[in-house]
CSV table of C-alpha atoms and ligand atoms in Angstrom, one decimal:
chain,number,residue,atom,x,y,z
A,1,MET,CA,3.0,-21.4,4.9
A,2,ASP,CA,3.7,-21.8,1.1
A,3,ARG,CA,0.6,-23.6,1.4
A,4,ILE,CA,-2.7,-22.8,3.1
A,5,THR,CA,-6.8,-24.3,3.1
A,6,ALA,CA,-8.9,-22.2,4.0
A,7,SER,CA,-12.9,-23.0,4.8
A,8,PHE,CA,-15.5,-21.5,6.5
A,9,GLU,CA,-18.5,-23.9,6.4
A,10,GLY,CA,-21.6,-21.6,8.0
A,11,GLY,CA,-21.5,-19.1,10.7
A,12,VAL,CA,-20.7,-14.9,11.3
A,13,LEU,CA,-18.1,-13.7,11.3
A,14,ASN,CA,-17.9,-11.4,14.9
A,15,GLY,CA,-15.0,-9.1,16.6
A,16,VAL,CA,-12.6,-6.9,17.7
A,17,VAL,CA,-9.3,-6.9,15.7
A,18,GLN,CA,-6.6,-3.8,15.9
A,19,VAL,CA,-5.3,-4.4,12.1
A,20,PRO,CA,-1.4,-4.1,12.2
A,21,GLY,CA,0.6,-0.9,11.9
A,22,ASP,CA,-0.2,1.5,8.6
A,23,LYS,CA,2.3,-0.1,5.4
A,24,SER,CA,2.6,2.8,3.7
A,25,ILE,CA,3.0,5.9,7.1
A,26,SER,CA,5.6,2.7,9.0
A,27,HIS,CA,7.7,3.3,5.7
A,28,ARG,CA,7.3,6.9,5.4
A,29,ALA,CA,8.7,7.2,9.3
A,30,VAL,CA,11.4,5.1,8.6
A,31,MET,CA,12.8,6.8,5.3
A,32,LEU,CA,12.4,11.3,7.5
A,33,GLY,CA,13.8,9.6,10.3
A,34,ALA,CA,16.2,8.9,8.4
A,35,ILE,CA,17.4,12.5,6.6
A,36,ALA,CA,16.7,14.0,9.6
A,37,GLU,CA,19.7,14.4,11.9
A,38,GLY,CA,18.0,13.1,15.8
A,39,THR,CA,16.2,10.5,17.3
A,40,THR,CA,12.9,9.4,15.7
A,41,SER,CA,10.0,7.7,17.6
A,42,ILE,CA,8.5,5.6,15.5
A,43,SER,CA,5.3,3.8,17.8
A,44,GLY,CA,2.7,0.9,16.2
A,45,PHE,CA,5.6,0.2,13.0
A,46,LEU,CA,4.5,-2.3,11.1
A,47,ALA,CA,6.9,-5.4,11.1
A,48,GLY,CA,5.7,-6.8,7.6
A,49,GLU,CA,8.5,-8.0,5.4
A,50,ASP,CA,8.0,-4.3,2.6
A,51,CYS,CA,8.8,-2.1,5.6
A,52,LEU,CA,11.6,-4.0,7.3
A,53,SER,CA,14.0,-4.5,3.6
A,54,THR,CA,12.6,-0.1,4.8
A,55,ILE,CA,15.2,-0.8,7.3
A,56,ARG,CA,17.5,-3.2,6.4
A,57,ILE,CA,18.0,0.2,3.3
A,58,PHE,CA,18.0,3.0,5.3
A,59,SER,CA,20.7,0.3,8.4
A,60,GLN,CA,22.8,-0.1,4.8
A,61,LEU,CA,23.2,3.7,4.8
A,62,GLY,CA,24.7,4.4,8.0
A,63,VAL,CA,21.5,5.5,10.5
A,64,GLY,CA,21.1,4.0,14.0
A,65,ILE,CA,17.6,1.3,13.5
A,66,GLU,CA,16.9,-0.3,16.3
A,67,ARG,CA,13.1,-2.9,16.5
A,68,ASN,CA,11.4,-3.8,19.3
A,69,GLY,CA,7.8,-5.1,17.7
A,70,THR,CA,6.6,-2.3,16.3
A,71,ASP,CA,8.0,0.6,18.4
A,72,VAL,CA,11.5,1.1,16.5
A,73,SER,CA,14.2,3.9,16.8
A,74,VAL,CA,16.5,6.1,13.7
A,75,LYS,CA,19.0,7.9,15.3
A,76,SER,CA,20.4,9.9,12.1
A,77,PRO,CA,23.5,11.6,11.6
A,78,GLY,CA,21.1,13.6,9.0
A,79,ILE,CA,20.9,13.2,5.1
A,80,LEU,CA,24.6,14.9,4.4
A,81,LYS,CA,25.8,12.7,6.6
A,82,TRP,CA,25.1,9.5,4.8
A,83,LYS,CA,27.2,7.1,3.7
A,84,ASP,CA,28.1,5.0,1.0
A,85,PRO,CA,26.7,1.2,1.4
A,86,VAL,CA,28.9,-1.7,0.7
A,87,ASN,CA,26.4,-3.9,-0.7
A,88,PRO,CA,23.2,-3.1,-3.0
A,89,LEU,CA,20.5,-2.2,-1.8
A,90,ASP,CA,17.9,-4.7,-1.5
A,91,ALA,CA,14.1,-3.3,-1.3
A,92,GLY,CA,12.7,-6.7,-1.6
A,93,ASN,CA,9.3,-6.7,-2.9
A,94,SER,CA,8.8,-3.5,-1.6
A,95,GLY,CA,8.0,-0.4,-5.2
A,96,THR,CA,7.1,1.9,-2.4
A,97,THR,CA,10.5,1.7,-1.0
A,98,ALA,CA,11.7,1.4,-4.1
A,99,ARG,CA,10.3,4.5,-6.2
A,100,LEU,CA,10.7,6.7,-3.1
A,101,LEU,CA,14.0,5.8,-2.1
A,102,LEU,CA,15.1,6.7,-6.0
A,103,GLY,CA,13.2,10.4,-5.5
A,104,ILE,CA,15.6,10.5,-2.0
A,105,LEU,CA,19.4,9.4,-2.9
A,106,ALA,CA,19.2,11.3,-6.5
A,107,GLY,CA,20.3,14.6,-4.8
A,108,SER,CA,22.1,13.2,-1.1
A,109,PRO,CA,25.5,12.4,-1.0
A,110,VAL,CA,24.5,9.0,-1.5
A,111,THR,CA,26.3,6.1,-4.7
A,112,ALA,CA,23.8,2.9,-4.6
A,113,GLN,CA,22.6,0.0,-6.2
A,114,ILE,CA,19.1,-0.8,-6.5
A,115,SER,CA,17.5,-3.6,-6.5
A,116,GLY,CA,13.8,-6.1,-5.5
A,117,ASP,CA,12.7,-9.1,-6.2
A,118,ARG,CA,11.9,-11.0,-9.7
A,119,TYR,CA,8.1,-9.0,-9.2
A,120,LEU,CA,10.3,-6.1,-8.3
A,121,CYS,CA,12.5,-6.2,-10.7
A,122,LYS,CA,9.8,-6.4,-13.7
A,123,ARG,CA,7.6,-3.3,-12.0
A,124,PRO,CA,8.0,0.3,-13.8
A,125,MET,CA,10.6,3.1,-12.5
A,126,ARG,CA,10.8,5.4,-15.5
A,127,ARG,CA,7.5,7.4,-13.9
A,128,VAL,CA,9.8,8.2,-11.4
A,129,THR,CA,13.9,8.3,-12.8
A,130,THR,CA,11.7,10.2,-16.0
A,131,PRO,CA,11.0,13.4,-13.5
A,132,LEU,CA,14.0,12.8,-11.9
A,133,THR,CA,16.6,12.8,-14.2
A,134,GLU,CA,14.6,16.4,-15.5
A,135,MET,CA,15.9,17.5,-12.2
A,136,GLY,CA,19.5,16.6,-12.6
A,137,GLY,CA,19.6,13.1,-11.4
A,138,SER,CA,22.2,10.6,-12.4
A,139,PHE,CA,20.4,7.0,-13.4
A,140,SER,CA,22.1,4.0,-14.6
A,141,ALA,CA,21.0,0.4,-15.3
A,142,ASP,CA,22.5,-2.1,-17.2
A,143,ASN,CA,19.3,-2.7,-19.1
A,144,ASP,CA,17.5,-0.7,-21.3
A,145,SER,CA,14.0,-1.6,-19.9
A,146,GLY,CA,14.0,0.8,-17.2
A,147,THR,CA,13.5,-1.3,-13.8
A,148,LEU,CA,16.0,-2.0,-11.6
A,149,PRO,CA,19.2,-2.6,-10.3
A,150,ILE,CA,19.2,1.3,-11.0
A,151,THR,CA,22.0,2.7,-9.9
A,152,VAL,CA,22.0,6.4,-7.8
A,153,THR,CA,24.7,8.8,-7.6
A,154,GLY,CA,23.4,11.7,-5.7
A,155,THR,CA,24.4,15.0,-7.3
A,156,THR,CA,22.8,19.0,-7.0
A,157,LEU,CA,19.7,19.2,-8.7
A,158,LYS,CA,16.9,21.8,-9.6
A,159,SER,CA,13.5,22.5,-8.8
A,160,MET,CA,11.1,22.0,-11.4
A,161,HIS,CA,6.9,22.1,-11.9
A,162,TYR,CA,5.5,18.6,-13.2
A,163,GLU,CA,2.0,18.2,-14.4
A,164,MET,CA,2.1,14.0,-13.9
A,165,PRO,CA,0.2,11.4,-16.5
A,166,ILE,CA,-0.8,9.1,-13.3
A,167,ALA,CA,-2.3,9.1,-10.6
A,168,SER,CA,0.8,8.1,-7.6
A,169,ALA,CA,1.6,8.6,-4.5
A,170,GLN,CA,5.1,6.3,-5.5
A,171,VAL,CA,5.3,9.1,-7.6
A,172,LYS,CA,4.2,12.2,-6.1
A,173,SER,CA,6.5,11.4,-3.0
A,174,ALA,CA,9.8,10.6,-5.1
A,175,VAL,CA,9.6,14.1,-7.1
A,176,LEU,CA,8.5,15.6,-3.4
A,177,PHE,CA,11.8,14.2,-1.7
A,178,ALA,CA,13.5,14.5,-4.4
A,179,GLY,CA,12.2,18.2,-4.3
A,180,PHE,CA,13.4,18.5,-1.3
A,181,SER,CA,17.0,18.5,-1.8
A,182,ALA,CA,17.2,20.6,-5.0
A,183,GLN,CA,17.9,24.9,-5.4
A,184,GLY,CA,14.5,26.1,-5.4
A,185,THR,CA,10.2,25.2,-5.7
A,186,THR,CA,9.1,21.8,-6.8
A,187,VAL,CA,5.6,21.6,-7.7
A,188,VAL,CA,3.3,18.1,-8.6
A,189,THR,CA,0.3,19.1,-10.0
A,190,GLU,CA,-1.4,15.5,-10.3
A,191,LYS,CA,-4.7,15.1,-12.0
A,192,ALA,CA,-6.8,13.1,-8.8
A,193,VAL,CA,-5.1,13.1,-5.7
A,194,SER,CA,-3.6,10.0,-4.0
A,195,ARG,CA,-2.5,9.2,0.2
A,196,ASP,CA,-1.2,12.5,0.9
A,197,HIS,CA,1.2,10.5,3.9
A,198,THR,CA,4.7,11.9,2.3
A,199,GLU,CA,3.0,15.4,2.5
A,200,ARG,CA,1.1,15.1,5.7
A,201,MET,CA,4.9,14.1,8.4
A,202,LEU,CA,7.8,16.0,6.0
A,203,GLN,CA,5.1,19.4,7.8
A,204,GLN,CA,5.4,16.7,10.9
A,205,PHE,CA,9.1,17.0,10.6
A,206,GLY,CA,9.0,20.7,10.4
A,207,ALA,CA,9.2,21.6,6.9
A,208,ASN,CA,7.2,24.1,4.6
A,209,LEU,CA,5.0,23.0,1.9
A,210,LEU,CA,2.2,25.0,0.5
A,211,GLY,CA,-1.2,22.8,-1.1
A,212,GLU,CA,-3.7,24.3,-3.3
A,213,GLY,CA,-6.2,22.2,-5.3
A,214,ASN,CA,-4.5,19.5,-7.2
A,215,SER,CA,-1.2,21.0,-6.9
A,216,VAL,CA,1.7,20.2,-3.9
A,217,SER,CA,5.3,22.8,-3.7
A,218,ILE,CA,8.0,22.0,-1.8
A,219,GLU,CA,11.0,24.8,-1.1
A,220,GLY,CA,14.5,23.2,-1.6
A,221,GLY,CA,17.2,23.5,1.5
A,222,GLN,CA,14.7,23.0,4.4
A,223,THR,CA,16.1,20.9,7.9
A,224,LEU,CA,13.7,18.2,9.4
A,225,LYS,CA,13.5,18.1,12.4
A,226,ALA,CA,13.2,14.0,14.5
A,227,CYS,CA,10.1,13.6,16.0
A,228,ALA,CA,7.9,11.7,17.5
A,229,VAL,CA,5.4,9.4,14.8
A,230,LYS,CA,2.3,7.5,15.8
A,231,VAL,CA,1.6,4.6,12.8
A,232,PRO,CA,-2.4,4.1,12.9
A,233,GLY,CA,-3.3,0.8,11.8
A,234,ASP,CA,-3.7,0.3,8.5
A,235,ILE,CA,-7.1,0.1,6.6
A,236,SER,CA,-6.0,-1.8,3.0
A,237,SER,CA,-5.0,-4.3,5.3
A,238,ALA,CA,-8.3,-3.6,8.0
A,239,ALA,CA,-10.1,-3.6,3.9
A,240,PHE,CA,-9.9,-7.7,3.4
A,241,PHE,CA,-12.2,-7.9,7.1
A,242,MET,CA,-14.5,-5.5,6.5
A,243,CYS,CA,-15.7,-6.8,3.0
A,244,ALA,CA,-15.7,-9.8,4.6
A,245,ALA,CA,-18.1,-9.1,8.1
A,246,ALA,CA,-20.0,-6.7,4.9
A,247,MET,CA,-20.7,-9.9,3.0
A,248,VAL,CA,-21.2,-13.1,5.4
A,249,SER,CA,-24.7,-12.5,6.5
A,250,GLY,CA,-24.9,-11.7,10.0
A,251,SER,CA,-21.6,-10.0,11.2
A,252,ALA,CA,-20.3,-7.3,12.7
A,253,ILE,CA,-16.1,-5.8,13.1
A,254,THR,CA,-15.7,-3.7,15.2
A,255,PHE,CA,-11.2,-1.9,14.2
A,256,LYS,CA,-9.0,0.1,16.7
A,257,ASP,CA,-6.8,2.9,15.6
A,258,VAL,CA,-7.0,2.3,11.9
A,259,GLY,CA,-6.0,5.3,9.6
A,260,LEU,CA,-9.3,7.7,8.3
A,261,ASN,CA,-6.9,10.0,5.8
A,262,PRO,CA,-9.5,10.7,3.3
A,263,THR,CA,-7.2,10.1,1.1
A,264,ARG,CA,-7.8,6.2,1.6
A,265,THR,CA,-11.3,5.7,2.9
A,266,GLY,CA,-13.0,4.7,-0.2
A,267,ILE,CA,-13.0,1.6,0.7
A,268,ILE,CA,-16.1,3.6,2.9
A,269,ASP,CA,-17.7,4.5,0.6
A,270,VAL,CA,-17.6,2.3,-2.0
A,271,LEU,CA,-18.8,-0.3,1.0
A,272,LYS,CA,-22.1,2.1,2.4
A,273,GLU,CA,-22.9,2.7,-1.2
A,274,MET,CA,-23.0,-1.2,-1.9
A,275,GLY,CA,-25.7,-1.3,1.0
A,276,ALA,CA,-23.3,-2.0,3.0
A,277,LYS,CA,-23.7,-1.1,7.9
A,278,VAL,CA,-20.9,1.4,8.7
A,279,THR,CA,-20.3,3.5,11.2
A,280,VAL,CA,-17.5,6.1,12.3
A,281,GLU,CA,-16.1,7.3,15.5
A,282,GLN,CA,-12.9,9.6,14.4
A,283,LYS,CA,-10.5,10.7,17.0
A,284,VAL,CA,-9.4,14.3,17.4
A,285,GLU,CA,-7.4,14.9,14.8
A,286,GLY,CA,-3.9,15.9,16.0
A,287,GLU,CA,-0.6,16.2,14.5
A,288,GLY,CA,-0.2,13.3,12.1
A,289,GLU,CA,-2.7,10.9,10.6
A,290,PRO,CA,-6.7,11.1,11.3
A,291,TYR,CA,-7.8,8.0,12.6
A,292,GLY,CA,-11.0,6.0,14.2
A,293,THR,CA,-12.9,3.3,15.3
A,294,LEU,CA,-14.4,1.9,12.2
A,295,THR,CA,-17.2,-0.8,13.1
A,296,VAL,CA,-19.1,-3.0,9.5
A,297,GLU,CA,-21.7,-5.3,9.6
A,298,ALA,CA,-23.4,-7.4,7.1
A,299,ALA,CA,-26.8,-6.5,4.4
A,300,ASN,CA,-28.1,-7.4,0.9
A,301,LEU,CA,-25.9,-5.5,-1.7
A,302,HIS,CA,-25.8,-4.2,-4.7
A,303,ALA,CA,-23.9,-3.2,-7.6
A,304,VAL,CA,-21.9,-0.3,-7.6
A,305,GLU,CA,-19.8,1.7,-10.7
A,306,ILE,CA,-16.3,2.4,-9.3
A,307,SER,CA,-14.2,5.1,-11.5
A,308,GLY,CA,-12.3,8.1,-11.1
A,309,ALA,CA,-11.1,10.0,-8.6
A,310,LEU,CA,-12.1,7.5,-6.2
A,311,ILE,CA,-9.2,5.1,-8.2
A,312,PRO,CA,-6.1,6.2,-6.2
A,313,ARG,CA,-8.6,6.6,-3.1
A,314,LEU,CA,-9.5,2.3,-3.1
A,315,ILE,CA,-6.3,1.6,-5.6
A,316,ASP,CA,-5.2,-1.5,-3.1
A,317,GLU,CA,-8.6,-2.4,-1.8
A,318,LEU,CA,-9.8,-3.5,-5.7
A,319,PRO,CA,-9.5,-7.0,-6.1
A,320,VAL,CA,-11.0,-7.0,-2.3
A,321,ILE,CA,-13.2,-5.3,-3.7
A,322,ALA,CA,-14.4,-7.7,-6.4
A,323,LEU,CA,-14.2,-10.6,-4.9
A,324,LEU,CA,-17.2,-8.8,-2.8
A,325,ALA,CA,-18.5,-8.1,-6.4
A,326,THR,CA,-19.2,-11.4,-6.9
A,327,GLN,CA,-21.9,-11.4,-4.0
A,328,ALA,CA,-24.1,-8.7,-4.8
A,329,GLU,CA,-26.4,-7.8,-6.4
A,330,GLY,CA,-26.2,-6.6,-10.0
A,331,VAL,CA,-23.5,-5.8,-12.6
A,332,THR,CA,-19.6,-4.0,-10.3
A,333,ILE,CA,-18.6,-2.2,-12.5
A,334,ILE,CA,-14.4,-1.1,-11.6
A,335,LYS,CA,-13.0,1.8,-14.5
A,336,ASP,CA,-9.7,4.2,-14.7
A,337,ALA,CA,-8.1,1.0,-12.5
A,338,GLU,CA,-5.4,0.4,-15.2
A,339,GLU,CA,-2.4,1.2,-13.1
A,340,LEU,CA,-3.3,-2.2,-11.6
A,341,ARG,CA,-2.0,-3.5,-14.6
A,342,VAL,CA,2.0,-2.6,-13.2
A,343,LYS,CA,1.1,-4.3,-9.4
A,344,GLU,CA,3.0,-6.7,-7.6
A,345,THR,CA,1.5,-8.9,-10.9
A,346,ASP,CA,-1.4,-7.1,-13.4
A,347,ARG,CA,-3.8,-7.5,-10.9
A,348,ILE,CA,-6.8,-7.0,-12.9
A,349,GLU,CA,-5.5,-10.7,-15.0
A,350,ALA,CA,-4.7,-11.9,-11.5
A,351,VAL,CA,-8.1,-11.2,-10.1
A,352,CYS,CA,-10.5,-12.4,-13.3
A,353,SER,CA,-8.5,-15.4,-13.5
A,354,GLU,CA,-8.0,-17.0,-10.1
A,355,LEU,CA,-12.3,-15.2,-9.3
A,356,GLN,CA,-13.4,-17.5,-11.9
A,357,LYS,CA,-11.8,-20.8,-11.2
A,358,LEU,CA,-14.2,-20.2,-7.8
A,359,GLY,CA,-16.4,-19.9,-10.0
A,360,ALA,CA,-17.5,-16.2,-10.6
A,361,ILE,CA,-18.5,-14.3,-13.3
A,362,ILE,CA,-16.0,-11.7,-13.7
A,363,GLU,CA,-14.0,-9.4,-16.5
A,364,PRO,CA,-11.0,-8.3,-17.5
A,365,THR,CA,-11.4,-5.1,-19.4
A,366,PRO,CA,-8.6,-2.9,-20.1
A,367,ASP,CA,-8.8,-0.7,-16.9
A,368,GLY,CA,-11.1,-2.8,-15.1
A,369,MET,CA,-13.2,-5.1,-14.7
A,370,ARG,CA,-17.2,-5.7,-15.2
A,371,ILE,CA,-18.1,-8.4,-12.5
A,372,THR,CA,-21.8,-10.1,-12.6
A,373,GLY,CA,-23.7,-11.3,-8.5
A,374,PRO,CA,-24.3,-12.8,-7.2
A,375,THR,CA,-22.8,-16.1,-7.3
A,376,LYS,CA,-22.9,-19.0,-5.6
A,377,LEU,CA,-19.0,-20.2,-5.2
A,378,THR,CA,-17.2,-22.7,-5.0
A,379,GLY,CA,-14.0,-23.7,-3.4
A,380,ALA,CA,-11.2,-24.3,-5.5
A,381,THR,CA,-7.5,-24.1,-5.6
A,382,LEU,CA,-6.2,-20.6,-6.5
A,383,ASN,CA,-2.4,-18.8,-6.8
A,384,SER,CA,-1.4,-15.3,-4.7
A,385,HIS,CA,1.2,-15.0,-8.1
A,386,GLY,CA,3.3,-14.4,-5.1
A,387,ASP,CA,1.3,-11.0,-4.2
A,388,HIS,CA,0.1,-10.5,-0.7
A,389,ARG,CA,-3.2,-8.3,-1.9
A,390,LEU,CA,-4.0,-11.7,-4.0
A,391,GLY,CA,-3.6,-14.2,-1.1
A,392,MET,CA,-5.9,-12.9,0.9
A,393,MET,CA,-8.3,-11.8,-1.2
A,394,ALA,CA,-8.4,-15.4,-1.4
A,395,ALA,CA,-7.9,-16.5,1.9
A,396,ILE,CA,-11.4,-14.0,2.4
A,397,ALA,CA,-12.9,-16.0,-0.4
A,398,SER,CA,-13.3,-19.5,1.9
A,399,LEU,CA,-15.8,-17.2,3.9
A,400,VAL,CA,-18.5,-17.3,0.7
A,401,THR,CA,-17.5,-20.5,-0.9
A,402,GLU,CA,-19.2,-23.9,-0.8
A,403,GLY,CA,-15.9,-26.1,0.3
A,404,SER,CA,-12.4,-25.1,1.3
A,405,VAL,CA,-10.4,-23.0,-0.8
A,406,GLN,CA,-6.3,-23.9,-0.6
A,407,ILE,CA,-3.3,-20.3,-1.4
A,408,GLU,CA,-0.2,-21.6,-2.8
A,409,ASP,CA,2.6,-19.2,-2.5
A,410,ALA,CA,0.5,-17.5,0.4
A,411,SER,CA,3.6,-16.6,2.8
A,412,CYS,CA,3.8,-13.9,0.2
A,413,ILE,CA,1.0,-11.9,2.4
A,414,ASN,CA,4.1,-11.2,5.7
A,415,VAL,CA,4.5,-8.7,3.0
A,416,SER,CA,1.7,-6.1,4.4
A,417,TYR,CA,-0.1,-8.1,7.1
A,418,PRO,CA,1.6,-10.7,9.4
A,419,GLY,CA,-0.9,-12.3,12.1
A,420,PHE,CA,-3.7,-12.3,9.2
A,421,PHE,CA,-4.0,-15.9,9.3
A,422,ASP,CA,-4.3,-15.2,13.6
A,423,HIS,CA,-7.1,-12.6,12.7
A,424,LEU,CA,-9.3,-15.0,10.6
A,425,ASN,CA,-9.2,-17.6,13.4
A,426,SER,CA,-10.6,-15.3,15.7
A,427,LEU,CA,-12.7,-13.1,13.8
A,428,THR,CA,-14.5,-16.7,12.4
A,429,GLN,CA,-13.2,-19.3,15.2
A,430,ILE,CA,-11.9,-21.8,12.6
A,431,GLU,CA,-8.5,-23.1,12.1
A,432,THR,CA,-7.3,-22.5,8.8
A,433,LEU,CA,-5.1,-25.7,8.2
A,434,MET,CA,-0.9,-24.6,7.2
A,435,GLU,CA,1.4,-27.0,5.0
B,501,SPQ,O1,5.2,-1.3,-2.1
B,501,SPQ,P1,4.0,-1.3,-3.4
B,501,SPQ,O2,4.7,-2.3,-3.3
B,501,SPQ,O3,3.6,-1.1,-4.6
B,501,SPQ,O4,2.4,-2.1,-2.6
B,501,SPQ,C1,0.9,-1.5,-3.0
B,501,SPQ,C2,0.1,-2.1,-2.1
B,501,SPQ,O5,-0.5,-3.0,-2.7
B,501,SPQ,O6,0.6,-2.7,-0.6
B,501,SPQ,C3,1.0,-2.1,-4.5
B,501,SPQ,F1,1.0,-3.0,-5.2
B,501,SPQ,O7,0.9,-0.3,-2.8
B,501,SPQ,C4,0.7,1.0,-3.0
B,501,SPQ,C5,-0.2,1.7,-3.4
B,501,SPQ,O8,-0.6,1.1,-4.0
B,501,SPQ,C6,1.6,1.2,-2.0
B,501,SPQ,C7,1.7,3.4,-2.5
B,501,SPQ,C8,2.7,4.8,-1.1
B,501,SPQ,O9,2.5,3.7,0.3
B,501,SPQ,O10,2.7,5.2,-2.1
B,501,SPQ,C9,0.7,4.2,-3.7
B,501,SPQ,C10,0.6,3.2,-3.9
B,501,SPQ,O11,1.2,3.3,-5.1
B,501,SPQ,P2,1.2,4.0,-6.4
B,501,SPQ,O12,1.1,3.3,-7.8
B,501,SPQ,O13,-0.3,4.3,-7.1
B,501,SPQ,O14,2.0,5.2,-6.8
């Protein structure tokens, strides 16, 4: 599925969809299940390439993991009995796997080399190895660039108070995982709150954490209890079809059992502010993550400014929001989003250059983009840059272009959304062409 042609000559999108499990939560469920002694059962697991890398890695450390579709059982002897892997640990395309693993292994009994694909090997890792080294962590690399491959030698860690220079759930999680194995109390303070799945799940596994304002603290030396984890649908995957429903006149799509964690629902706030009709029915929250049913209906959209504390609540949705803004009246400004430059690709440059090929009026800025709409877009050949979110943005763009959109290097979409084209086909009732 490396080149795909997507076309949609008018019509509406309609239907009910259940998007695959949340990627961030699926990774963490395997990781915490592997740290805890006993058997953890996971339902709704995302069988996308990134989360499969996480499963393979923990299997290499001696954890018994069995998967049957979206049900996963993690049977672990506990972190203290993990063994050194024979081969390097390959995180594939997954920044979450690599960065959280650095934090987990730093205080474990294991020595291992972590590597990844050509995109991941360019992404910055010092953002985690710097605070982890201050805690006593031991890392070595063959290069001076602070990138993978990196060898971690697990050791005894000391606690720290880390004031994070950037809003990043991966950095926060890596330091909290290291703090879990360290002596004393580790505190992490963020400037703006990033997704809190690690904190919620640590508590679900029986750990004590204390949250106060933008700080969270964890006492070292606790033990985790294996448990059952239900993974809701990924709102970052739903976002592609939420934006499609909002911008294709006459459309309405309902999303069942989708995650509604407030640290991830910035997309709902933006859609409402742009004028789309969004209804949310939250299920009663028990232990774990909040989820529910969402419906998005099309409307005349207007431009917005997206900045500040909202950014970490929708960081992965910004490529498709940029596309949405091309169909909204006025100038949409996205700022404070320089983190987009260090994702799977530089998402500021790549989103702007790809949407410009369709005729969009969009310019990059150092920390975001400026988009003028509404613009009539014309079909063209777009490249995913090996980035799943860019590949899906290109496919959704075909819903508002005159003429079809060819997507090169589309297979990366399997990183986070296996079955994406089946959902697109069923909502539009049009077959996409795969070559
Ligand atoms: O795992 P990866 O490759 O970093 O995935 C991305 C994505 O688009 O799927 C970012 F490229 O999501 C990150 C997200 O941007 C997943 C994540 C997490 O699970 O903790 C947190 C965010 O990254 P960060 O750097 O802000 O912590």
